[in-house]
Short mmCIF file of C-alpha atoms in Angstrom, two decimals:
data_model
loop_
_atom_site.label_atom_id
_atom_site.label_comp_id
_atom_site.label_asym_id
_atom_site.label_seq_id
_atom_site.Cartn_x
_atom_site.Cartn_y
_atom_site.Cartn_z
CA MET A 25 97.56 119.98 49.92
CA LYS A 26 100.47 119.24 52.23
CA LYS A 27 102.23 122.44 51.15
CA SER A 28 98.99 124.34 51.75
CA SER A 29 98.74 122.77 55.21
CA ASN A 30 102.28 123.76 56.13
CA ARG A 31 101.69 127.29 54.84
CA LEU A 32 98.54 127.65 56.95
CA THR A 33 100.43 126.45 60.04
CA LEU A 34 103.12 129.05 59.41
CA PHE A 35 100.57 131.82 58.87
CA ILE A 36 98.69 130.91 62.06
CA PHE A 37 101.91 130.92 64.08
CA ILE A 38 102.98 134.27 62.61
CA ALA A 39 99.50 135.69 63.26
CA MET A 40 99.74 134.57 66.88
CA LEU A 41 103.07 136.36 67.38
CA VAL A 42 101.92 139.51 65.56
CA GLY A 43 98.70 139.51 67.58
CA ILE A 44 100.60 139.30 70.87
CA SER A 45 102.94 142.11 69.78
CA THR A 46 100.07 144.32 68.59
CA GLY A 47 98.03 143.75 71.74
CA TYR A 48 101.01 144.48 73.96
CA ALA A 49 101.78 147.68 72.02
CA VAL A 50 98.19 148.86 72.58
CA TRP A 51 98.35 147.96 76.26
CA LEU A 52 101.65 149.85 76.68
CA ALA A 53 100.29 152.88 74.85
CA TYR A 54 97.60 153.33 77.48
CA ALA A 55 99.54 152.15 80.51
CA VAL A 56 99.83 155.74 81.77
CA PRO A 57 97.67 157.65 84.24
CA ALA A 58 94.31 158.65 82.73
CA ASP A 59 94.75 162.31 83.78
CA GLN A 60 97.74 162.55 81.43
CA LEU A 61 95.63 161.54 78.42
CA VAL A 62 94.47 165.09 77.57
CA LYS A 63 94.31 166.83 74.25
CA PRO A 64 95.83 170.34 73.78
CA GLY A 65 92.35 171.85 73.94
CA GLY A 66 91.80 170.39 77.39
CA VAL A 67 89.31 167.71 76.34
CA ALA A 68 90.10 164.30 77.81
CA THR A 69 90.72 161.42 75.43
CA ILE A 70 89.34 157.93 75.94
CA ALA A 71 90.10 156.87 79.51
CA GLN A 72 92.98 154.52 80.10
CA SER A 73 90.70 151.69 81.14
CA ASP A 74 88.39 152.14 78.14
CA ALA A 75 90.76 152.51 75.20
CA PRO A 76 92.23 148.95 75.23
CA GLN A 77 88.71 147.54 75.59
CA VAL A 78 87.51 149.59 72.62
CA PHE A 79 90.44 148.25 70.58
CA ALA A 80 89.75 144.69 71.76
CA ASP A 81 86.06 144.95 70.88
CA ARG A 82 86.92 146.08 67.36
CA ILE A 83 89.82 143.75 66.60
CA SER A 84 87.97 140.73 68.02
CA ILE A 85 85.42 141.16 65.23
CA LEU A 86 87.89 139.18 63.12
CA THR A 87 87.64 136.26 65.54
CA ASP A 88 83.87 136.58 65.87
CA ILE A 89 83.43 136.44 62.09
CA PHE A 90 85.60 133.34 61.81
CA LEU A 91 83.84 131.51 64.64
CA ARG A 92 80.46 132.38 63.14
CA LEU A 93 81.64 131.02 59.79
CA VAL A 94 82.72 127.81 61.52
CA LYS A 95 79.40 127.52 63.32
CA MET A 96 77.70 128.08 59.97
CA ILE A 97 79.21 124.89 58.55
CA ILE A 98 79.28 122.68 61.68
CA ALA A 99 75.62 121.53 61.67
CA PRO A 100 75.39 120.52 57.98
CA LEU A 101 78.89 119.03 58.07
CA VAL A 102 78.25 116.91 61.19
CA PHE A 103 74.80 115.80 60.00
CA SER A 104 75.79 114.87 56.46
CA THR A 105 79.03 113.09 57.31
CA LEU A 106 77.50 111.18 60.23
CA VAL A 107 74.45 110.05 58.21
CA VAL A 108 76.71 108.80 55.42
CA GLY A 109 79.07 107.11 57.87
CA VAL A 110 76.28 105.27 59.70
CA ALA A 111 74.41 104.35 56.49
CA LYS A 112 77.56 102.90 54.91
CA MET A 113 78.22 100.70 57.94
CA GLY A 114 75.31 98.68 56.66
CA ASP A 115 73.50 97.45 59.76
CA ILE A 116 72.63 98.27 63.34
CA LYS A 117 75.10 95.67 64.65
CA ALA A 118 78.04 97.50 63.07
CA VAL A 119 76.81 100.82 64.46
CA GLY A 120 76.40 99.26 67.91
CA ARG A 121 79.85 97.66 67.79
CA VAL A 122 81.63 100.86 66.76
CA GLY A 123 79.51 102.90 69.17
CA GLY A 124 80.35 100.57 72.05
CA LYS A 125 84.09 100.79 71.40
CA THR A 126 83.83 104.55 71.02
CA MET A 127 81.98 105.02 74.31
CA LEU A 128 84.44 102.72 76.08
CA TRP A 129 87.26 105.07 75.06
CA PHE A 130 85.27 108.20 75.87
CA ILE A 131 84.23 107.06 79.35
CA SER A 132 87.77 105.91 80.16
CA ALA A 133 89.34 109.13 78.85
CA THR A 134 86.82 111.27 80.74
CA PHE A 135 87.54 109.47 84.00
CA VAL A 136 91.30 109.73 83.51
CA SER A 137 91.07 113.46 82.68
CA LEU A 138 88.87 114.29 85.67
CA PHE A 139 90.90 112.10 88.03
CA LEU A 140 94.21 113.57 86.83
CA GLY A 141 92.89 117.09 87.46
CA LEU A 142 91.74 116.03 90.93
CA VAL A 143 95.10 114.48 91.82
CA LEU A 144 97.20 117.37 90.51
CA VAL A 145 95.17 120.09 92.24
CA ASN A 146 95.57 118.19 95.52
CA ILE A 147 99.32 117.88 95.01
CA MET A 148 100.08 121.41 93.77
CA LYS A 149 97.38 123.21 95.84
CA PRO A 150 97.22 126.32 93.59
CA GLY A 151 94.36 127.86 95.57
CA LEU A 152 96.49 128.17 98.71
CA SER A 153 99.21 130.22 97.04
CA LEU A 154 97.08 132.76 95.16
CA ASN A 155 97.77 136.08 96.84
CA LEU A 156 94.68 137.93 95.68
CA PRO A 157 91.69 139.36 97.55
CA LEU A 158 88.79 136.92 97.43
CA PRO A 159 85.52 138.08 95.83
CA ASP A 160 82.55 138.50 98.15
CA THR A 161 80.72 135.18 98.41
CA HIS A 162 77.50 136.87 97.25
CA ALA A 163 79.06 138.54 94.20
CA SER A 164 77.42 137.74 90.87
CA THR A 165 79.49 135.98 88.20
CA GLY A 166 77.05 136.53 85.36
CA ILE A 167 77.40 132.85 84.42
CA ALA A 168 74.32 130.66 84.21
CA LYS A 169 74.47 127.37 86.09
CA ALA A 170 74.08 124.07 84.33
CA ASP A 171 70.97 122.05 85.10
CA MET A 172 72.39 119.34 87.36
CA THR A 173 69.25 117.16 87.40
CA LEU A 174 68.81 113.89 85.51
CA ARG A 175 65.79 115.38 83.74
CA GLY A 176 67.90 118.38 82.66
CA PHE A 177 70.60 116.06 81.30
CA PHE A 178 68.22 114.08 79.10
CA HIS A 179 66.40 117.22 77.98
CA HIS A 180 69.76 118.48 76.73
CA VAL A 181 70.66 115.21 75.03
CA VAL A 182 67.40 114.41 73.19
CA PRO A 183 66.16 117.06 70.73
CA ASP A 184 62.51 118.01 70.51
CA SER A 185 63.21 119.70 67.18
CA VAL A 186 66.12 118.85 64.92
CA ILE A 187 65.68 122.22 63.18
CA GLU A 188 66.13 124.01 66.51
CA ALA A 189 69.13 121.80 67.34
CA MET A 190 70.79 122.74 64.07
CA ALA A 191 69.94 126.41 64.50
CA LYS A 192 71.59 126.41 67.93
CA ASN A 193 74.49 124.13 66.89
CA GLU A 194 73.64 121.60 69.60
CA ILE A 195 76.12 118.99 68.38
CA LEU A 196 74.99 116.19 70.69
CA GLN A 197 71.35 116.59 69.65
CA ILE A 198 72.35 116.67 65.97
CA VAL A 199 74.36 113.49 66.51
CA ILE A 200 71.40 111.70 68.11
CA PHE A 201 69.10 112.56 65.19
CA ALA A 202 71.77 111.76 62.58
CA ILE A 203 72.34 108.30 64.09
CA PHE A 204 68.60 107.52 63.94
CA PHE A 205 68.45 108.88 60.38
CA GLY A 206 71.51 106.91 59.25
CA VAL A 207 70.34 103.65 60.86
CA ALA A 208 66.93 104.04 59.22
CA ALA A 209 68.59 104.70 55.85
CA ALA A 210 70.69 101.54 56.24
CA ALA A 211 67.61 99.54 57.26
CA ILE A 212 65.53 100.32 54.16
CA GLY A 213 68.46 99.68 51.83
CA GLU A 214 68.20 100.55 48.15
CA LYS A 215 65.35 103.05 48.52
CA ALA A 216 67.56 105.25 50.72
CA GLN A 217 70.50 105.33 48.30
CA PRO A 218 69.46 108.59 46.56
CA VAL A 219 69.31 110.32 49.96
CA VAL A 220 72.63 108.82 51.08
CA LYS A 221 74.27 109.95 47.83
CA LEU A 222 72.79 113.40 48.34
CA MET A 223 74.19 113.53 51.89
CA ASP A 224 77.56 112.37 50.54
CA SER A 225 77.54 115.22 48.02
CA VAL A 226 76.53 117.68 50.74
CA ALA A 227 79.42 116.43 52.91
CA HIS A 228 81.94 116.99 50.10
CA ILE A 229 80.53 120.44 49.39
CA MET A 230 80.77 121.37 53.07
CA LEU A 231 84.38 120.17 53.19
CA LYS A 232 85.13 122.44 50.21
CA VAL A 233 83.41 125.33 52.01
CA THR A 234 85.57 124.44 55.02
CA GLY A 235 88.68 124.96 52.91
CA PHE A 236 87.49 128.45 52.03
CA VAL A 237 86.69 129.28 55.67
CA MET A 238 90.06 128.03 56.95
CA ASN A 239 91.86 130.64 54.86
CA PHE A 240 90.50 133.21 57.30
CA ALA A 241 91.97 131.39 60.33
CA PRO A 242 95.19 133.47 60.68
CA PHE A 243 93.16 136.69 60.89
CA ALA A 244 90.98 135.13 63.60
CA VAL A 245 94.01 134.07 65.63
CA PHE A 246 95.54 137.54 65.25
CA GLY A 247 92.32 139.17 66.49
CA ALA A 248 91.95 136.81 69.44
CA MET A 249 95.54 137.26 70.67
CA ALA A 250 95.60 141.04 70.13
CA ALA A 251 92.31 141.47 72.02
CA ILE A 252 93.27 139.44 75.11
CA ILE A 253 96.75 140.97 75.46
CA ALA A 254 95.49 144.53 74.85
CA THR A 255 92.99 144.26 77.73
CA LYS A 256 94.97 142.11 80.18
CA GLY A 257 98.57 142.92 79.29
CA LEU A 258 101.40 140.51 79.95
CA SER A 259 101.18 141.40 83.64
CA VAL A 260 98.29 138.99 84.02
CA LEU A 261 100.82 136.23 83.44
CA LEU A 262 102.79 137.44 86.46
CA VAL A 263 99.81 137.65 88.82
CA TYR A 264 98.38 134.28 87.82
CA GLY A 265 101.65 132.89 86.56
CA LYS A 266 101.95 130.05 89.05
CA PHE A 267 98.36 128.92 88.56
CA ILE A 268 98.64 129.08 84.75
CA ILE A 269 101.91 127.13 84.77
CA GLN A 270 100.46 124.49 87.09
CA PHE A 271 97.39 124.05 84.91
CA TYR A 272 99.45 123.76 81.73
CA LEU A 273 101.68 121.22 83.47
CA GLY A 274 98.49 119.28 84.13
CA LEU A 275 97.51 119.49 80.47
CA PHE A 276 100.99 118.38 79.44
CA SER A 277 100.67 115.40 81.78
CA LEU A 278 97.37 114.52 80.10
CA TRP A 279 99.02 114.78 76.69
CA ILE A 280 101.66 112.30 77.84
CA VAL A 281 99.01 109.88 79.11
CA LEU A 282 97.03 110.09 75.86
CA ALA A 283 100.18 109.70 73.74
CA LEU A 284 101.34 106.72 75.83
CA VAL A 285 98.01 104.91 75.47
CA GLY A 286 97.99 105.80 71.77
CA TRP A 287 101.50 104.37 71.40
CA LEU A 288 100.43 101.11 73.05
CA ILE A 289 97.65 100.73 70.46
CA LEU A 290 98.96 102.51 67.35
CA GLY A 291 102.68 101.99 67.84
CA LYS A 292 105.08 104.52 66.34
CA ARG A 293 102.33 105.90 64.11
CA VAL A 294 101.08 107.89 67.10
CA PHE A 295 103.90 110.38 66.52
CA ARG A 296 102.84 110.83 62.90
CA LEU A 297 99.29 111.41 64.11
CA LEU A 298 100.40 114.10 66.56
CA GLY A 299 102.47 115.76 63.85
CA GLY A 300 99.60 115.62 61.38
CA ILE A 301 97.14 117.49 63.60
CA LYS A 302 99.40 120.49 64.22
CA ASP A 303 97.14 122.74 62.10
CA PRO A 304 93.90 122.08 64.03
CA LEU A 305 95.93 122.11 67.25
CA LEU A 306 97.24 125.62 66.60
CA LEU A 307 93.83 126.74 65.40
CA ALA A 308 92.08 125.52 68.55
CA PHE A 309 94.81 127.09 70.70
CA GLY A 310 94.69 130.45 68.93
CA THR A 311 90.89 130.79 68.89
CA ALA A 312 90.21 128.96 72.19
CA SER A 313 87.53 126.94 70.39
CA SER A 314 87.48 123.21 69.78
CA GLU A 315 84.75 123.62 67.17
CA ALA A 316 86.99 125.87 65.07
CA ALA A 317 89.34 122.94 64.56
CA TYR A 318 86.66 120.33 63.78
CA PRO A 319 86.68 120.43 59.94
CA ARG A 320 90.47 120.49 59.74
CA THR A 321 90.78 117.64 62.25
CA MET A 322 88.43 115.53 60.13
CA ALA A 323 90.55 116.05 57.00
CA GLU A 324 93.82 115.29 58.82
CA LEU A 325 92.45 112.06 60.32
CA GLU A 326 91.39 110.81 56.90
CA ARG A 327 94.83 111.69 55.57
CA PHE A 328 96.34 109.75 58.47
CA GLY A 329 94.48 106.65 57.26
CA CYS A 330 91.33 106.54 59.39
CA ASP A 331 88.29 105.17 57.57
CA ASN A 332 86.04 108.11 56.69
CA ARG A 333 83.03 106.21 58.08
CA ILE A 334 84.75 105.90 61.46
CA VAL A 335 85.83 109.55 61.36
CA SER A 336 82.29 110.66 60.50
CA PHE A 337 80.91 108.65 63.42
CA VAL A 338 83.48 109.08 66.20
CA LEU A 339 84.58 112.69 65.79
CA PRO A 340 81.13 114.32 66.15
CA LEU A 341 80.45 112.17 69.21
CA GLY A 342 83.80 113.24 70.63
CA TYR A 343 82.77 116.89 70.53
CA SER A 344 80.04 116.08 73.02
CA PHE A 345 81.47 113.21 75.03
CA ASN A 346 85.24 113.51 74.87
CA LEU A 347 86.49 117.02 75.66
CA ASP A 348 89.48 115.84 77.69
CA GLY A 349 91.04 119.25 78.32
CA SER A 350 87.74 120.69 79.51
CA MET A 351 87.18 117.66 81.76
CA MET A 352 90.48 118.11 83.54
CA TYR A 353 89.81 121.82 83.99
CA MET A 354 86.50 121.14 85.72
CA THR A 355 87.96 119.27 88.69
CA PHE A 356 91.08 121.45 88.71
CA ALA A 357 89.12 124.72 88.75
CA SER A 358 86.40 123.56 91.18
CA LEU A 359 88.88 122.39 93.80
CA PHE A 360 91.10 125.43 93.19
CA ILE A 361 88.20 127.70 94.18
CA ALA A 362 87.47 125.55 97.25
CA GLN A 363 91.13 125.85 98.30
CA ALA A 364 91.11 129.61 97.75
CA TYR A 365 88.19 129.97 100.19
CA GLY A 366 89.82 127.63 102.71
CA MET A 367 87.24 124.88 102.26
CA HIS A 368 88.35 121.29 102.77
CA LEU A 369 86.58 118.63 100.75
CA GLY A 370 87.08 115.05 101.87
CA ILE A 371 88.10 112.34 99.43
CA ASP A 372 84.52 111.03 99.37
CA GLN A 373 83.21 114.47 98.38
CA GLN A 374 85.88 114.83 95.71
CA ILE A 375 85.07 111.42 94.21
CA THR A 376 81.37 112.34 94.26
CA MET A 377 82.23 115.57 92.43
CA LEU A 378 84.18 113.56 89.84
CA LEU A 379 81.25 111.20 89.22
CA VAL A 380 78.78 114.09 89.00
CA LEU A 381 80.99 115.86 86.45
CA MET A 382 81.27 112.68 84.37
CA ILE A 383 77.51 112.92 83.76
CA THR A 384 76.75 116.64 83.77
CA SER A 385 79.65 117.59 81.52
CA LYS A 386 78.40 115.55 78.56
CA GLY A 387 77.13 117.59 75.70
CA ILE A 388 78.88 120.85 76.57
CA ALA A 389 79.73 122.81 73.48
CA GLY A 390 83.34 123.07 72.31
CA VAL A 391 83.17 126.86 72.41
CA PRO A 392 84.87 129.40 74.69
CA ARG A 393 83.81 129.32 78.37
CA ALA A 394 81.25 126.52 77.97
CA SER A 395 82.91 124.58 80.81
CA LEU A 396 82.37 127.52 83.21
CA VAL A 397 78.63 126.85 83.04
CA VAL A 398 79.11 123.29 84.30
CA ILE A 399 81.59 124.42 86.96
CA ALA A 400 79.10 127.01 88.23
CA GLY A 401 76.52 124.27 88.73
CA THR A 402 79.05 122.02 90.46
CA LEU A 403 80.15 124.74 92.89
CA SER A 404 76.54 125.35 93.88
CA MET A 405 75.94 121.64 94.46
CA PHE A 406 78.91 121.35 96.83
CA HIS A 407 78.24 124.72 98.56
CA ILE A 408 81.44 126.28 97.23
CA PRO A 409 81.08 130.06 96.67
CA GLU A 410 80.21 130.59 93.02
CA ALA A 411 81.83 134.02 93.25
CA GLY A 412 85.14 132.16 93.13
CA LEU A 413 84.67 131.94 89.38
CA LEU A 414 85.54 135.65 89.31
CA LEU A 415 89.08 134.60 90.21
CA LEU A 416 89.29 132.68 86.93
CA LEU A 417 87.47 134.95 84.49
CA GLY A 418 90.50 137.21 83.96
CA VAL A 419 92.66 134.35 82.72
CA ASP A 420 90.02 131.92 81.51
CA HIS A 421 90.73 132.72 77.87
CA LEU A 422 94.41 131.83 78.35
CA LEU A 423 93.41 128.58 80.05
CA ASP A 424 90.75 127.85 77.42
CA MET A 425 93.39 127.98 74.71
CA GLY A 426 95.24 125.08 76.28
CA ARG A 427 92.21 122.95 77.05
CA SER A 428 90.76 123.48 73.54
CA ALA A 429 94.00 122.24 72.00
CA THR A 430 93.91 119.25 74.36
CA ASN A 431 90.36 118.47 73.23
CA VAL A 432 91.64 118.20 69.66
CA ILE A 433 94.36 115.73 70.69
CA GLY A 434 91.90 113.63 72.68
CA ASN A 435 89.36 113.37 69.84
CA ALA A 436 92.01 112.68 67.21
CA MET A 437 93.48 109.91 69.37
CA ALA A 438 90.03 108.42 70.01
CA THR A 439 89.20 108.30 66.30
CA ALA A 440 92.53 106.71 65.37
CA VAL A 441 92.26 104.11 68.14
CA VAL A 442 88.68 103.10 67.22
CA SER A 443 89.78 102.82 63.57
CA LYS A 444 92.58 100.51 64.69
CA TRP A 445 90.23 98.41 66.82
CA GLU A 446 87.91 98.04 63.82
CA ASN A 447 90.84 97.11 61.51
CA LYS A 448 89.96 100.15 59.43
CA LEU A 449 93.22 102.07 59.81
CA GLY A 450 94.86 102.32 56.42
CA PRO A 451 98.40 103.43 55.57
CA GLY A 452 97.23 106.99 54.91
CA ASP A 453 99.25 109.41 52.88
CA ASP A 454 102.06 111.64 54.10
CA SER A 455 103.30 112.96 50.82
CA ASN A 456 100.58 114.48 48.63
CA GLY A 457 97.61 114.75 50.92
CA ILE A 458 95.37 112.26 49.07
CA LEU A 459 92.63 111.13 51.44
CA VAL A 460 92.40 107.36 51.66
CA ASN A 461 89.44 105.10 52.41
CA LYS A 462 87.02 107.40 50.61
#
């Protein structure tokens, strides 16, 4: 299994490089005036601006297929593993204890992520150095705003139909129902054992299906990288270079903070944890989707030594409550747009924005551009031109790659720490890939 893991990492990395090279070759091929693209018979070929997009639309089918396959397995995997994890804890007190420790980490990590983004954007001031024409304040972004009301928040959290929640891959709603289901199964004891065993079998089947799906990951990464470079070219890195570098410096700072806290709790094992999640890290980075890395992250955490009951409980919750990279981006991007339009927000307004985002951001999906929906709602609330999002759309995919990878680190760290707090962190296995604590 370990050899297979290393081989997949290598293939993903190669696919990323080949995708960049292929995309750049396509971009160069059409980086000539459109009036020169004429056939001998005088009939114009595909216009310069259209041809890369046509290529991107076709090659990104590889990524779309992979993400759809991942979404196909997410709902049954989350539901079955979480039900088994909660049922095996035995009683509501254990669920409450683990849940309390989990939420303590999530709330703390969310605050740190949002606050770090707020501090860094005030120090680096990326919006003041962006030499680009500003979009008209009335321009449409095409992005729906999040419902910022308390009623909207609870409507999103509590499902009115678990079937609909599963059909739409609403992870938070699936988690809520699975917790109730698992607690009820634990409460009635022996009568629920056939159902719990069935769910356990379903979970193992879904993990096997996950192994099949992951073999397609390198093709998805190739398609994603080729598509973005073919349409944007490497020149986008020059125009937005300073902003991209500043944001990735922010993400790197968050990685250091998470690793430092992990080291204080886990000791030197934190470095083994970070090394063990390189596969899901690369996968999330290449596809710009946290969900794509979910199944692989689960397997790596169990190999690290985390109790599978803790993994099954904490990790699904993390995909709704603990998207650290996305959290940091929300304050960073919101204040960046305010700076670009010359708007000054006082410290009281910025803290209010932070607190609002702590609530409204919960439950966002770990899929590309989900955070833009929350940012759109935040901009409207603080009277910042929503059209400013147009400044970010061109490079959002490149930024999403980094924040998706950060989400994986944050959730892996949370699961390992809660396992340690519960004295359920075993020695793991670093040689043959045998999953412990099964």
